[in-house]
Short mmCIF file of C-alpha atoms and ligand atoms in Angstrom, two decimals:
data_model
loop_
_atom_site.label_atom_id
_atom_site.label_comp_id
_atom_site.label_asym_id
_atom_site.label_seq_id
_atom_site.Cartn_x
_atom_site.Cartn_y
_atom_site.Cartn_z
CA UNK A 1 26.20 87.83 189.59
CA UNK A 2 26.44 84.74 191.37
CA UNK A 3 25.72 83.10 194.62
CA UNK A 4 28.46 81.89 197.07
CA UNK A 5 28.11 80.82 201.02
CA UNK A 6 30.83 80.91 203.21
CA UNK A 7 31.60 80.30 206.59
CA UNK A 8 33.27 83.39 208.13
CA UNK A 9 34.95 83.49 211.58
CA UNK A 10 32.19 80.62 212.49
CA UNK A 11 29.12 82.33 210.76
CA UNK A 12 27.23 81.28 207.68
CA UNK A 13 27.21 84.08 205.19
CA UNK A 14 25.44 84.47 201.69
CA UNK A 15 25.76 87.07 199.04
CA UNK A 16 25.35 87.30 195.14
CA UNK A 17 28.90 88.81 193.88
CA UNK A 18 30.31 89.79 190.68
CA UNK A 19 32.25 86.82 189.52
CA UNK A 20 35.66 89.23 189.90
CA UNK A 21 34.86 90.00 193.23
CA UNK A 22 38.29 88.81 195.17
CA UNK A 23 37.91 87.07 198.66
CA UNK A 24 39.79 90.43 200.30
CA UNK A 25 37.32 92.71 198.34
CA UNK A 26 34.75 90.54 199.90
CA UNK A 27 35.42 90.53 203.13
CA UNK A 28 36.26 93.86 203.71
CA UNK A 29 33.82 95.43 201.40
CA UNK A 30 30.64 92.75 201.77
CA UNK A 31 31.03 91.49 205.40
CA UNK A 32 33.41 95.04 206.23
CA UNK A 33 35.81 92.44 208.01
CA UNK A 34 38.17 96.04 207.68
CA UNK A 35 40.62 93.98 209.46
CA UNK A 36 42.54 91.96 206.50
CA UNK A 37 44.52 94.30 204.37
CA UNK A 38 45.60 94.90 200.30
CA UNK A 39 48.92 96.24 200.22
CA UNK A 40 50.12 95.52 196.69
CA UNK A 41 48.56 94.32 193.18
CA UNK A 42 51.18 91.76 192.94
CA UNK A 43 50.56 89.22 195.36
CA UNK A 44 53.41 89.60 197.12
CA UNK A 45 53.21 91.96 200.58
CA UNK A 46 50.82 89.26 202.32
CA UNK A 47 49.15 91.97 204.03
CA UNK A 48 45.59 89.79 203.09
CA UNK A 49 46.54 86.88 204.51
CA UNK A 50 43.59 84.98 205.69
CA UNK A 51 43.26 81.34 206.61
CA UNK A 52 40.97 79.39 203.96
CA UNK A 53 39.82 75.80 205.74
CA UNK A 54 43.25 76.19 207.84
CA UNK A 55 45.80 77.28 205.36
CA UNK A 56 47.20 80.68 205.12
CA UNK A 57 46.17 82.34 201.61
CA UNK A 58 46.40 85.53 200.15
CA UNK A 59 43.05 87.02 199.59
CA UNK A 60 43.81 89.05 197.00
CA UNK A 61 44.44 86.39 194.57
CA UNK A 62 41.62 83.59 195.15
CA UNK A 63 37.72 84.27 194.20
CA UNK A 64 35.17 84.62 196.28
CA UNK A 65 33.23 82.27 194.42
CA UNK A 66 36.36 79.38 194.55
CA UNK A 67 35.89 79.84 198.29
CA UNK A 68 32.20 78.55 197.94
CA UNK A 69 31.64 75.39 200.67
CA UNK A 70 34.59 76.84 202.80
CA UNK A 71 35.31 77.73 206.57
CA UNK A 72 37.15 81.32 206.32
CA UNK A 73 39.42 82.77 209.26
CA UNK A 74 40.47 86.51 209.71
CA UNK A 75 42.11 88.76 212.01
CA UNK A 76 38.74 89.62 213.29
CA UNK A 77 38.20 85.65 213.77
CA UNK A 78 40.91 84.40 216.36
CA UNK A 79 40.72 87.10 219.36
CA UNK A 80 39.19 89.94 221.40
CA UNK A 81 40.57 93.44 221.82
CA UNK A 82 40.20 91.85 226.05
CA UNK A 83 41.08 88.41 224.72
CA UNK A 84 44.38 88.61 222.08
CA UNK A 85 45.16 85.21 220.87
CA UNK A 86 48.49 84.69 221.79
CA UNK A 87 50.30 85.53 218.65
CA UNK A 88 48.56 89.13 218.87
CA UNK A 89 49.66 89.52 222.55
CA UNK A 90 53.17 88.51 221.65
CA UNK A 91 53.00 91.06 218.17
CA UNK A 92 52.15 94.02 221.06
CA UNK A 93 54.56 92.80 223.87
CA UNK A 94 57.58 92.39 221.27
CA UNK A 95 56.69 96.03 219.65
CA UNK A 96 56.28 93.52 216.09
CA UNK A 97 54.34 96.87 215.06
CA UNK A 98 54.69 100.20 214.22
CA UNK A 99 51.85 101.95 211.08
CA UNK A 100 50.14 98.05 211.38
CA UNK A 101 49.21 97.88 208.37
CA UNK A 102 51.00 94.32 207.84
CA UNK A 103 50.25 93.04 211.12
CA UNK A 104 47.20 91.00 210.16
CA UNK A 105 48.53 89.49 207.79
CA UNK A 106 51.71 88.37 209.72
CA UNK A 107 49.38 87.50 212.87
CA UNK A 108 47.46 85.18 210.47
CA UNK A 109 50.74 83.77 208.57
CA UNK A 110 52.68 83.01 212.11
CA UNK A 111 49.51 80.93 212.94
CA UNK A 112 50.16 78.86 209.89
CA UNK A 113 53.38 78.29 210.27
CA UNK A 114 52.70 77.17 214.05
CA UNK A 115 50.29 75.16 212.39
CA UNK A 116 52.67 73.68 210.33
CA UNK A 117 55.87 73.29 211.88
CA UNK A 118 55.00 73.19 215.49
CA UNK A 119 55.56 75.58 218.47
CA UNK A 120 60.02 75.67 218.74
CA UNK A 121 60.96 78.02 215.36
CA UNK A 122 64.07 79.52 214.83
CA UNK A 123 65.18 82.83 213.81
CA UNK A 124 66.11 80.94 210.34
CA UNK A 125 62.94 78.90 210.20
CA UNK A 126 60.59 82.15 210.93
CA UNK A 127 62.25 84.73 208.33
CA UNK A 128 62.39 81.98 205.72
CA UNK A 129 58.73 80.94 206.41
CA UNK A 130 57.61 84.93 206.59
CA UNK A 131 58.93 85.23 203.02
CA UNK A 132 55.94 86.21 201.43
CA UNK A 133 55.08 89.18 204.33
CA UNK A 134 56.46 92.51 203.42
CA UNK A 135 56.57 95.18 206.23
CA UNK A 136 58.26 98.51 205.18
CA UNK A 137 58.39 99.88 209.06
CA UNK A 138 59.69 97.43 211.69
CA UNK A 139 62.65 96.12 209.53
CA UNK A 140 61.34 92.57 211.00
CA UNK A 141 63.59 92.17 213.79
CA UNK A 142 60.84 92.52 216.55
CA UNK A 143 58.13 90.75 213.96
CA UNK A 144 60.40 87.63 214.28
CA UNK A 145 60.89 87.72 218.10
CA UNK A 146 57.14 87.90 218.55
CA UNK A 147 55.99 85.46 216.49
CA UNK A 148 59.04 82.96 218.12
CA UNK A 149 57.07 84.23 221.42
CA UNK A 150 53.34 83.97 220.03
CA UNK A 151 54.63 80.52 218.92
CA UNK A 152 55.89 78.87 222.36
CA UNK A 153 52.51 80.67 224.16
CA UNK A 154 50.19 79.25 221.53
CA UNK A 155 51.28 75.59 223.02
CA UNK B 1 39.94 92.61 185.66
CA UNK B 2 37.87 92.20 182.65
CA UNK B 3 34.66 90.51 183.40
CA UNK B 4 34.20 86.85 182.70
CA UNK B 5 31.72 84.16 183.44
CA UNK B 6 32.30 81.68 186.50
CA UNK B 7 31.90 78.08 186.20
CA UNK B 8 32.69 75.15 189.02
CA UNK B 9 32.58 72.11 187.26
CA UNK B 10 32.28 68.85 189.68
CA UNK B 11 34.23 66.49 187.16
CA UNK B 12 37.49 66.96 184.74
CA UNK B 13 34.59 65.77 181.76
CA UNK B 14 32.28 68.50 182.69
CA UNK B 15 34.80 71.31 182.79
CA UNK B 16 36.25 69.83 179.33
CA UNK B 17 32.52 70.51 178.33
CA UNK B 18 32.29 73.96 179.19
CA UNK B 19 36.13 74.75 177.72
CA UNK B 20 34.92 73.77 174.18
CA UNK B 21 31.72 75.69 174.52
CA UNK B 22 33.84 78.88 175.84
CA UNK B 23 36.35 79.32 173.46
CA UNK B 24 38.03 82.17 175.13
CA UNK B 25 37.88 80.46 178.54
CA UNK B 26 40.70 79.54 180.86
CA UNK B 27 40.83 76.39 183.62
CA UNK B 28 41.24 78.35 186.90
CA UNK B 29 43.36 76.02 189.06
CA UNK B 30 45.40 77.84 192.34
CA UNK B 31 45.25 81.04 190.43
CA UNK B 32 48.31 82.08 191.69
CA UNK B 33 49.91 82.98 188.19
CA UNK B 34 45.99 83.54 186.66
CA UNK B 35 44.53 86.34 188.70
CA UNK B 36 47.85 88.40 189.23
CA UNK B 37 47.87 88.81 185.43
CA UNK B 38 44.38 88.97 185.25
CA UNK B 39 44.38 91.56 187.88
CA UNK B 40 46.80 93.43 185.46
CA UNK B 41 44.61 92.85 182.42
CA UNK B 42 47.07 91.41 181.05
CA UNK B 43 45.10 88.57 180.28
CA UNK B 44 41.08 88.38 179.81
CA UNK B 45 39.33 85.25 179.69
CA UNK B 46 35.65 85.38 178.91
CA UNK B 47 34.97 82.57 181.41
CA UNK B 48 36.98 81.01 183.88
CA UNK B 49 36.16 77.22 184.70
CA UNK B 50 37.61 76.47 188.09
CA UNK B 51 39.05 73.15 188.77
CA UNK B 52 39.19 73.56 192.73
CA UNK B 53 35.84 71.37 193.36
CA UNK B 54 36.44 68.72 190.35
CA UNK B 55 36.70 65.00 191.81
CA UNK B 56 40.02 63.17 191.48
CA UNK B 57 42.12 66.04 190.59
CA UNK B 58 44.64 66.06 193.74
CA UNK B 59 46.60 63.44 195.37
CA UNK B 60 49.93 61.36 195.05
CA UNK B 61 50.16 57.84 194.75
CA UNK B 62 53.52 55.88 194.04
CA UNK B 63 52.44 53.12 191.17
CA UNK B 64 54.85 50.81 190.40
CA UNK B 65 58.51 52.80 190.28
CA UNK B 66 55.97 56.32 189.58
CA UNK B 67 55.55 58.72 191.27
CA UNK B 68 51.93 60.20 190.21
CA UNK B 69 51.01 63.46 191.11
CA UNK B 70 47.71 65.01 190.49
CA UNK B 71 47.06 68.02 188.52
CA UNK B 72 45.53 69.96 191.68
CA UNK B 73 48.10 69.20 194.32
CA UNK B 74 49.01 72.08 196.41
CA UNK B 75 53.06 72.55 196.26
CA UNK B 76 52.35 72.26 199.94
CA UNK B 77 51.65 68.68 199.50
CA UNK B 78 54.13 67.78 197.28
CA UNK B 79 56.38 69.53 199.85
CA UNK B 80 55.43 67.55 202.79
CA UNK B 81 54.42 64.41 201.27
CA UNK B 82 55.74 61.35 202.85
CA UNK B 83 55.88 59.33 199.31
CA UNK B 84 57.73 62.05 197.80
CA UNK B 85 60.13 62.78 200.26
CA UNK B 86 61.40 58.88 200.16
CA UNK B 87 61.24 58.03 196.41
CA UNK B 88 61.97 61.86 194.85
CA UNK B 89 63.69 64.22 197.97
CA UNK B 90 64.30 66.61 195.37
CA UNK B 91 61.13 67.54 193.71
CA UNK B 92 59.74 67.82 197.66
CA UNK B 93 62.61 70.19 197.68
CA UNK B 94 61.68 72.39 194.72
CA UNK B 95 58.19 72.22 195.92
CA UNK B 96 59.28 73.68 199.51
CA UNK B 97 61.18 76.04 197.51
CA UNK B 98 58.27 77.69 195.24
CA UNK B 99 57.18 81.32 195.99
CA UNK B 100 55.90 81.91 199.54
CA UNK B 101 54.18 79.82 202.07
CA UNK B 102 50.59 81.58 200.81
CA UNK B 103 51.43 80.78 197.17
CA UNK B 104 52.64 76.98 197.98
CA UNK B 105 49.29 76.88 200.29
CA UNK B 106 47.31 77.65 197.04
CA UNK B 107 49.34 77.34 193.71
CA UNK B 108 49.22 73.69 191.87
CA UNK B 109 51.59 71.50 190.08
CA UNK B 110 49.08 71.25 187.27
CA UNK B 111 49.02 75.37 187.25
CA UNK B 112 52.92 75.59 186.97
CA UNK B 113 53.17 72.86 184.64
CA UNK B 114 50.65 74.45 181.88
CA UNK B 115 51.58 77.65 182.61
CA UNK B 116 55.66 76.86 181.40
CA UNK B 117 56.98 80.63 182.57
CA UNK B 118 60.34 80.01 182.05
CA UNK B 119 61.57 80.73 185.11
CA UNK B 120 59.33 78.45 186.90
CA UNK B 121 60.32 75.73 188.95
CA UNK B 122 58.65 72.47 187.99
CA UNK B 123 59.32 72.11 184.83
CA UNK B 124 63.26 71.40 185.12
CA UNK B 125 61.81 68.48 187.36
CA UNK B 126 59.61 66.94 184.78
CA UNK B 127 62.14 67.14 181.87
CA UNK B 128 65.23 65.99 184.54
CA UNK B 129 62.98 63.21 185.14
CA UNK B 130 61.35 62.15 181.98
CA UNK B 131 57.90 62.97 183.58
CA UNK B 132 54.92 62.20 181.57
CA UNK B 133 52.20 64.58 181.50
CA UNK B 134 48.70 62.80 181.30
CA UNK B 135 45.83 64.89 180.11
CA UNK B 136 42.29 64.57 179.59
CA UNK B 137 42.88 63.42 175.97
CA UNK B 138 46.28 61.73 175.88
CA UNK B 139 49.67 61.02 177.29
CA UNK B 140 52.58 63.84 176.91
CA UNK B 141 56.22 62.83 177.49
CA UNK B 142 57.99 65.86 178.94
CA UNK B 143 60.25 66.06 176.06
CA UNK B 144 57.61 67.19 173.84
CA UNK B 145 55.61 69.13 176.40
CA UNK B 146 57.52 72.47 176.66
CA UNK B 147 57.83 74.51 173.45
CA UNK B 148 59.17 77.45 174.29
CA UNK B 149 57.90 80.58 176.62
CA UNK B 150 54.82 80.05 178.03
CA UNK B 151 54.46 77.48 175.29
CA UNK B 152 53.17 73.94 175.43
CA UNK B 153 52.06 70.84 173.91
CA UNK B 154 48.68 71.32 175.39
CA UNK B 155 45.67 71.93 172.43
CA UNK B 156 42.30 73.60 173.00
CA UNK B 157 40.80 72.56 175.51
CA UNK B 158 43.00 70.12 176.45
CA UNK B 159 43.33 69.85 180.69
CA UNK B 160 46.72 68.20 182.58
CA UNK B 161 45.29 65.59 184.89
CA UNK B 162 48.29 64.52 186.62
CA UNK B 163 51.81 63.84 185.79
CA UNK B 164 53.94 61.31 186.41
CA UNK B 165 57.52 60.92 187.57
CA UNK B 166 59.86 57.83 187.26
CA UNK B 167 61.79 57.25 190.55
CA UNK B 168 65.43 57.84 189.46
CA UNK B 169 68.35 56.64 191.66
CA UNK B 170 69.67 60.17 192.29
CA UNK B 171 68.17 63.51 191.58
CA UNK B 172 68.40 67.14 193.37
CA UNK B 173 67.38 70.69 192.46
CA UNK B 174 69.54 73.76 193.21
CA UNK B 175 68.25 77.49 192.71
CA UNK B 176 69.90 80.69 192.10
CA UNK B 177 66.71 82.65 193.56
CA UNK B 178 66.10 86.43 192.21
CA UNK B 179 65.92 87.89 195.81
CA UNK B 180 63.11 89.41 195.16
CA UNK B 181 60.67 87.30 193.29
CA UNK B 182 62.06 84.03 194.11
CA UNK B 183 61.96 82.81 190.79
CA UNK B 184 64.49 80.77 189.68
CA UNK B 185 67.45 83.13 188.24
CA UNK B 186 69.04 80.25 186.84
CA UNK B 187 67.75 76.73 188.40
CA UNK B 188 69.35 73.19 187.60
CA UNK B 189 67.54 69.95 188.04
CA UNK B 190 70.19 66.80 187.91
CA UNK B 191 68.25 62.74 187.54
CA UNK B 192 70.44 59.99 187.16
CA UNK B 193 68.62 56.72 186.20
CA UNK B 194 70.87 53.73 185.62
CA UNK B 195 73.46 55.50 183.14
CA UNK B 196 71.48 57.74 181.96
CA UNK B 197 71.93 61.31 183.61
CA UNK B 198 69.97 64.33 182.64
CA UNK B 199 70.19 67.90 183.34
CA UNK B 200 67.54 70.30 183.04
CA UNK B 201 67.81 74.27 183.21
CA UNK B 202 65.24 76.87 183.69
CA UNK B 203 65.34 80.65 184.57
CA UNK B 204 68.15 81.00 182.21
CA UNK B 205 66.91 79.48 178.46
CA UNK B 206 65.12 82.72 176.42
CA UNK B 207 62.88 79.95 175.30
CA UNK B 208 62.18 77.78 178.65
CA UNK B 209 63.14 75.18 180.36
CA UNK B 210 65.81 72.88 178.22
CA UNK B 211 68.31 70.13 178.58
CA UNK B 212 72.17 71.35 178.78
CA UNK B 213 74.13 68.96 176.81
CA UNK B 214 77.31 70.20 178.15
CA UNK B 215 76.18 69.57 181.39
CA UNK B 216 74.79 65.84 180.47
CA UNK B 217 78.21 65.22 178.50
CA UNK B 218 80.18 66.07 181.61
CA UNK B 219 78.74 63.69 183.95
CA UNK B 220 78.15 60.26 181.51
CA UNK B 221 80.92 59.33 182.44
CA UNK B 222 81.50 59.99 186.13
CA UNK B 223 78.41 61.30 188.04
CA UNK B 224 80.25 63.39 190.10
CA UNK B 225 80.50 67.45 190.88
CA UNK B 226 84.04 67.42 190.00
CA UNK B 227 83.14 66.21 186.28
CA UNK B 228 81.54 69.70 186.07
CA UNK B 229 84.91 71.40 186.73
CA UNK B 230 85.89 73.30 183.59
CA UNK B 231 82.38 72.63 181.71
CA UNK B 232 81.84 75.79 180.27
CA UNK B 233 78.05 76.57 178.43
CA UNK B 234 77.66 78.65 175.71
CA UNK B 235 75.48 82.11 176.61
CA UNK B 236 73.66 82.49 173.04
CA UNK B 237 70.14 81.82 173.61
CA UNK B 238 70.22 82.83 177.33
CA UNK B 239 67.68 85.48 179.25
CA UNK B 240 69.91 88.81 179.83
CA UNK B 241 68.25 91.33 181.93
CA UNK B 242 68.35 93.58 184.66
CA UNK B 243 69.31 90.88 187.45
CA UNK B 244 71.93 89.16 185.13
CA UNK B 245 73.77 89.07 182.27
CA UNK B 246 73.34 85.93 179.83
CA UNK B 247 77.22 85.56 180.52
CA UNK B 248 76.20 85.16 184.53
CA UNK B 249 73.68 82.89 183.87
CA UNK B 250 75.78 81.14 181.09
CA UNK B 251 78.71 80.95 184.24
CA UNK B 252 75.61 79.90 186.89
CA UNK B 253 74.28 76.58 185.04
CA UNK B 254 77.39 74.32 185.93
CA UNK B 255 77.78 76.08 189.13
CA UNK B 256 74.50 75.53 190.32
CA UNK B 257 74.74 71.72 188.50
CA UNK B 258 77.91 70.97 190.61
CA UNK B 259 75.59 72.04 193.68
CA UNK B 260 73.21 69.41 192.62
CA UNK B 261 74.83 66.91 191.80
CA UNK B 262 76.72 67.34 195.52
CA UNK B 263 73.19 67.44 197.04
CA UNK B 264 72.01 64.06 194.91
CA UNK B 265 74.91 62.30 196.07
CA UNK B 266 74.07 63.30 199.30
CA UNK B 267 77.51 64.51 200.04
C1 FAD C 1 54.40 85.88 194.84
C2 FAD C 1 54.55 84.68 193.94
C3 FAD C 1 55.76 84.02 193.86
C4 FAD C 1 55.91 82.90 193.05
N1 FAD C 1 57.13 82.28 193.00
C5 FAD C 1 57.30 81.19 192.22
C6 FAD C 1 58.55 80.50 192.17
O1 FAD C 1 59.51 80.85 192.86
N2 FAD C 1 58.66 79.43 191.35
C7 FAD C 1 57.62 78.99 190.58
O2 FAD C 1 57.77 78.01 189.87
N3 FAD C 1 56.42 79.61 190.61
C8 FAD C 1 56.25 80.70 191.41
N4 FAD C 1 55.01 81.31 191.44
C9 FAD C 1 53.92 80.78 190.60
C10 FAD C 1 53.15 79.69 191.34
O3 FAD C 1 53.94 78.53 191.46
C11 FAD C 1 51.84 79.32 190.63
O4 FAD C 1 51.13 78.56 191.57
C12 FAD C 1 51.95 78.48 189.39
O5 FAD C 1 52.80 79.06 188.44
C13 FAD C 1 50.61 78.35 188.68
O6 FAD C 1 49.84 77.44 189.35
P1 FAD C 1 48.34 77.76 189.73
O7 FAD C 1 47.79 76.51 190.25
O8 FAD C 1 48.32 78.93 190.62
O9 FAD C 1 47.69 78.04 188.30
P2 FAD C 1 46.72 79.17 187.75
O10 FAD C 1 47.27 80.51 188.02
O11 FAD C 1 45.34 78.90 188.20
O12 FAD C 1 46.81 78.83 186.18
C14 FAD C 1 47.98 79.11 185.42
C15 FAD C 1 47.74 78.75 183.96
O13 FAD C 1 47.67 77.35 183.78
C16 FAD C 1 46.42 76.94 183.24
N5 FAD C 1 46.07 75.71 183.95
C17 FAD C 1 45.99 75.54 185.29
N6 FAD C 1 45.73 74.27 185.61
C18 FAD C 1 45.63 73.59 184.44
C19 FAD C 1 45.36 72.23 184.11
N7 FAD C 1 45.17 71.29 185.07
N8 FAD C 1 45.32 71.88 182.80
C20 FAD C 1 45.54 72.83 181.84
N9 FAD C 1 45.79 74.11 182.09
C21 FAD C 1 45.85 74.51 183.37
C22 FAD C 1 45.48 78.10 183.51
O14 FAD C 1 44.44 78.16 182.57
C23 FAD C 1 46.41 79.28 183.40
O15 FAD C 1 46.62 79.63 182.07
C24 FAD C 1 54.82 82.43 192.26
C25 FAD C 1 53.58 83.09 192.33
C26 FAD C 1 53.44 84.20 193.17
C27 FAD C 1 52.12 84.90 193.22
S1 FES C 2 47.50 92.42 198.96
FE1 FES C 2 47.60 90.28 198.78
S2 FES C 2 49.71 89.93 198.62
FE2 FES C 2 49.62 92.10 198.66
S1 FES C 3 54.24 97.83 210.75
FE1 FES C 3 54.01 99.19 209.08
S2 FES C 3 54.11 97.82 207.40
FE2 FES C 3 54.64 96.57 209.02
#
């Protein structure tokens, strides 16, 4: 076991974990942040997605322990079931969901990529930039119009 | 995963240290190739030594007519990274083009580079350009770095701590993505320094990354797309497998060259 302190959604936490532990495993199954998703074994369906000192990550494939000294964001970490942060509002407005299940991690992705390439995206820019978020119900089209919606509210 | 003993090393000297005294350990860099496999058990260190809080690991600097890269940079960097962009628009290019945007966010040039899958993308970039791979021991010209699948120059406990690129005066990198790993299928990386042009392949060699000399023949003279017309590369020695044919990827490596060298020219 070993030690590791985080900062999650703003709050200091500490825990000993088994140096395997994954950062999803620990959030969901330490701090039962249920909120952030593992939908494959191949890091590739982005449904962990989680932002790790502002970048989008997948938490299925970085350590607990490598995210010792950092500031963590979740789904649980950016709105209010009576407060939705934008991108949320525009996910339920747009219908960008049907089971969920790879909502969080698209919510936390589209915030990256707002991050990164500002608040006007494209059809092109957003599918190329969601590349790494598999949904197998919506077929993406709505996904894409709300997170070009989520994106011009964020400003 | 196996279990394995966790180790966060503040300097590249200390995490040498603790490589020789764990001889079945691993450096732990973005762990986006690592922890997939070891998540399959398909590989089991007995300690992992991670590199994401050593000192002087990440950055790029342009020294002299380098470009120097360290082991640790995020393809996110190299991606967006002012210096690269104006001396080297292709390598930000293949950078942009690696994975995902959760994989660039994470996975490291020094991770891809040691790693040598052969369908990565960086190492057609570092033998294109005549990189030179600096380690914690010694000085690697790209050349002799890749051996083969999965196989490098690198020794026990040896760690990459940057690599270096030469500015060339044209260079692009053109991918035939698998659509649904986004792994190079067959990928070309065309440099042209003075007269000297080379052209590196990856995705497509059984054994790695390598130069095609048909390729490099075809454009010493003219360093044009339409030299490429007609070039035709052998397919012995190429992958074959369920996405393609070592005929395809034979036909795809002056294809996807003629797309380069278009791109390098800036046409
Ligand atoms: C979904 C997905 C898609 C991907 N698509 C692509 C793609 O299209 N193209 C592509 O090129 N790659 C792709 N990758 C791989 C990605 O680029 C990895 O980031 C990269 O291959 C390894 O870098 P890393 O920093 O994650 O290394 P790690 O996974 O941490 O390490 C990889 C290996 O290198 C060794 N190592 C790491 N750093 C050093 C060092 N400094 N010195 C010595 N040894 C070292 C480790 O011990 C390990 O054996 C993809 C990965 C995923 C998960
Ligand atoms: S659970 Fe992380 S990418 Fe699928
Ligand atoms: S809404 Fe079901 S997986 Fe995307």
């Amino acid at each position: 076991m070993a030690s590791v302190t985080m900062t999650v959604n703003g709050k200091q936490v500490t825990a000993n974990v088994d140096p395997r532990t994954l950062l999803a495993q620990f959030l969901r199954d330490n701090l039962h942040l249920t909120g952030t998703h593992v939908g494959c074994d191949t890091s590739q369906c982005g449904a962990c997605v989680v932002h790790v000192d502002g970048r989008a990550i997948k938490s299925c494939t970085t350590l607990a322990l490598s995210c010792d000294g950092a500031s963590v964001t979740t789904i649980e970490g950016i709105g209010t079931p009576d407060n939705l942060h934008p991108m949320q509002a525009a996910f339920r407005e747009n219908h960008g969901l049907q089971c969920g299940f790879c909502t969080p991690g698209m919510i936390m992705s589209a915030i990256d990529i707002v991050n990164r390439k500002g608040h006007a995206l494209d059809e092109h820019t957003i599918r190329e930039e969601l590349e790494g978020n598999i949904c197998r119900c919506t077929g993406y089209h709505n996904i894409v119009k709300a997170v070009a919606q989520g994106a011009a509210a964020m400003k | 995963m196996y279990a394995f003993s966790y180790h966060n090393p503040k300097t590249v000297r200390q995490a040498a240290t603790l490589l020789s005294k764990n001889a079945e350990g691993k450096v732990l860099a973005g762990g986006q190739t690592l922890l997939p496999t070891m998540k399959q058990r398909l590989a089991s260190p007995s300690a992992l030594i991670d590199l994401g809080h050593a000192e002087g690991l990440s950055g790029i600097e342009q020294k002299g007519r380098n470009i120097v890269i360290g082991a640790m940079t995020r393809h996110v960097d190299v991606a967006t990274s002012a210096i690269v962009k104006n001396a080297i628009p292709g390598l930000a290019a293949l950078a942009e083009g690696i994975g995902d945007a959760a994989v660039r966010n994470r996975g490291t040039i020094g991770g891809s580079i040691a790693n040598n899958d052969p369908a990565a993308d960086y190492p057609s970039a570092a033998l294109a350009l005549g990189a030179t791979i600096v380690t914690n021991k010694r000085k690697i010209a790209a050349d002799d770095f890749f051996q083969g699948m999965f196989a490098t120059a690198l020794e026990e406990g040896e760690i990459i701590v940057k690599v270096s690129f030469p500015i060339p005066s044209k260079a692009a990198y053109e991918k035939f993505p698998n659509p649904a790993s986004r792994y190079a299928l067959v990928g070309v990386f065309v440099a042209k320094k003075g007269s000297d042009v080379r052209v590196a392949v990856t995705g497509a060699g059984s054994n790695g990354v390598f130069r095609s000399k048909e390729c490099e023949a075809a454009l010493a003279g003219r360093f044009n797309a339409k030299s490429l017309e007609g070039v035709k590369v052998s397919a012995s020695g190429l992958n074959a497998d369920m996405h393609a044919t070592s005929e395809y990827r034979a036909h795809l490596i002056p294809v996807m060259a003629k797309r380069a060298v278009t791109k390098a020219l800036g046409k």
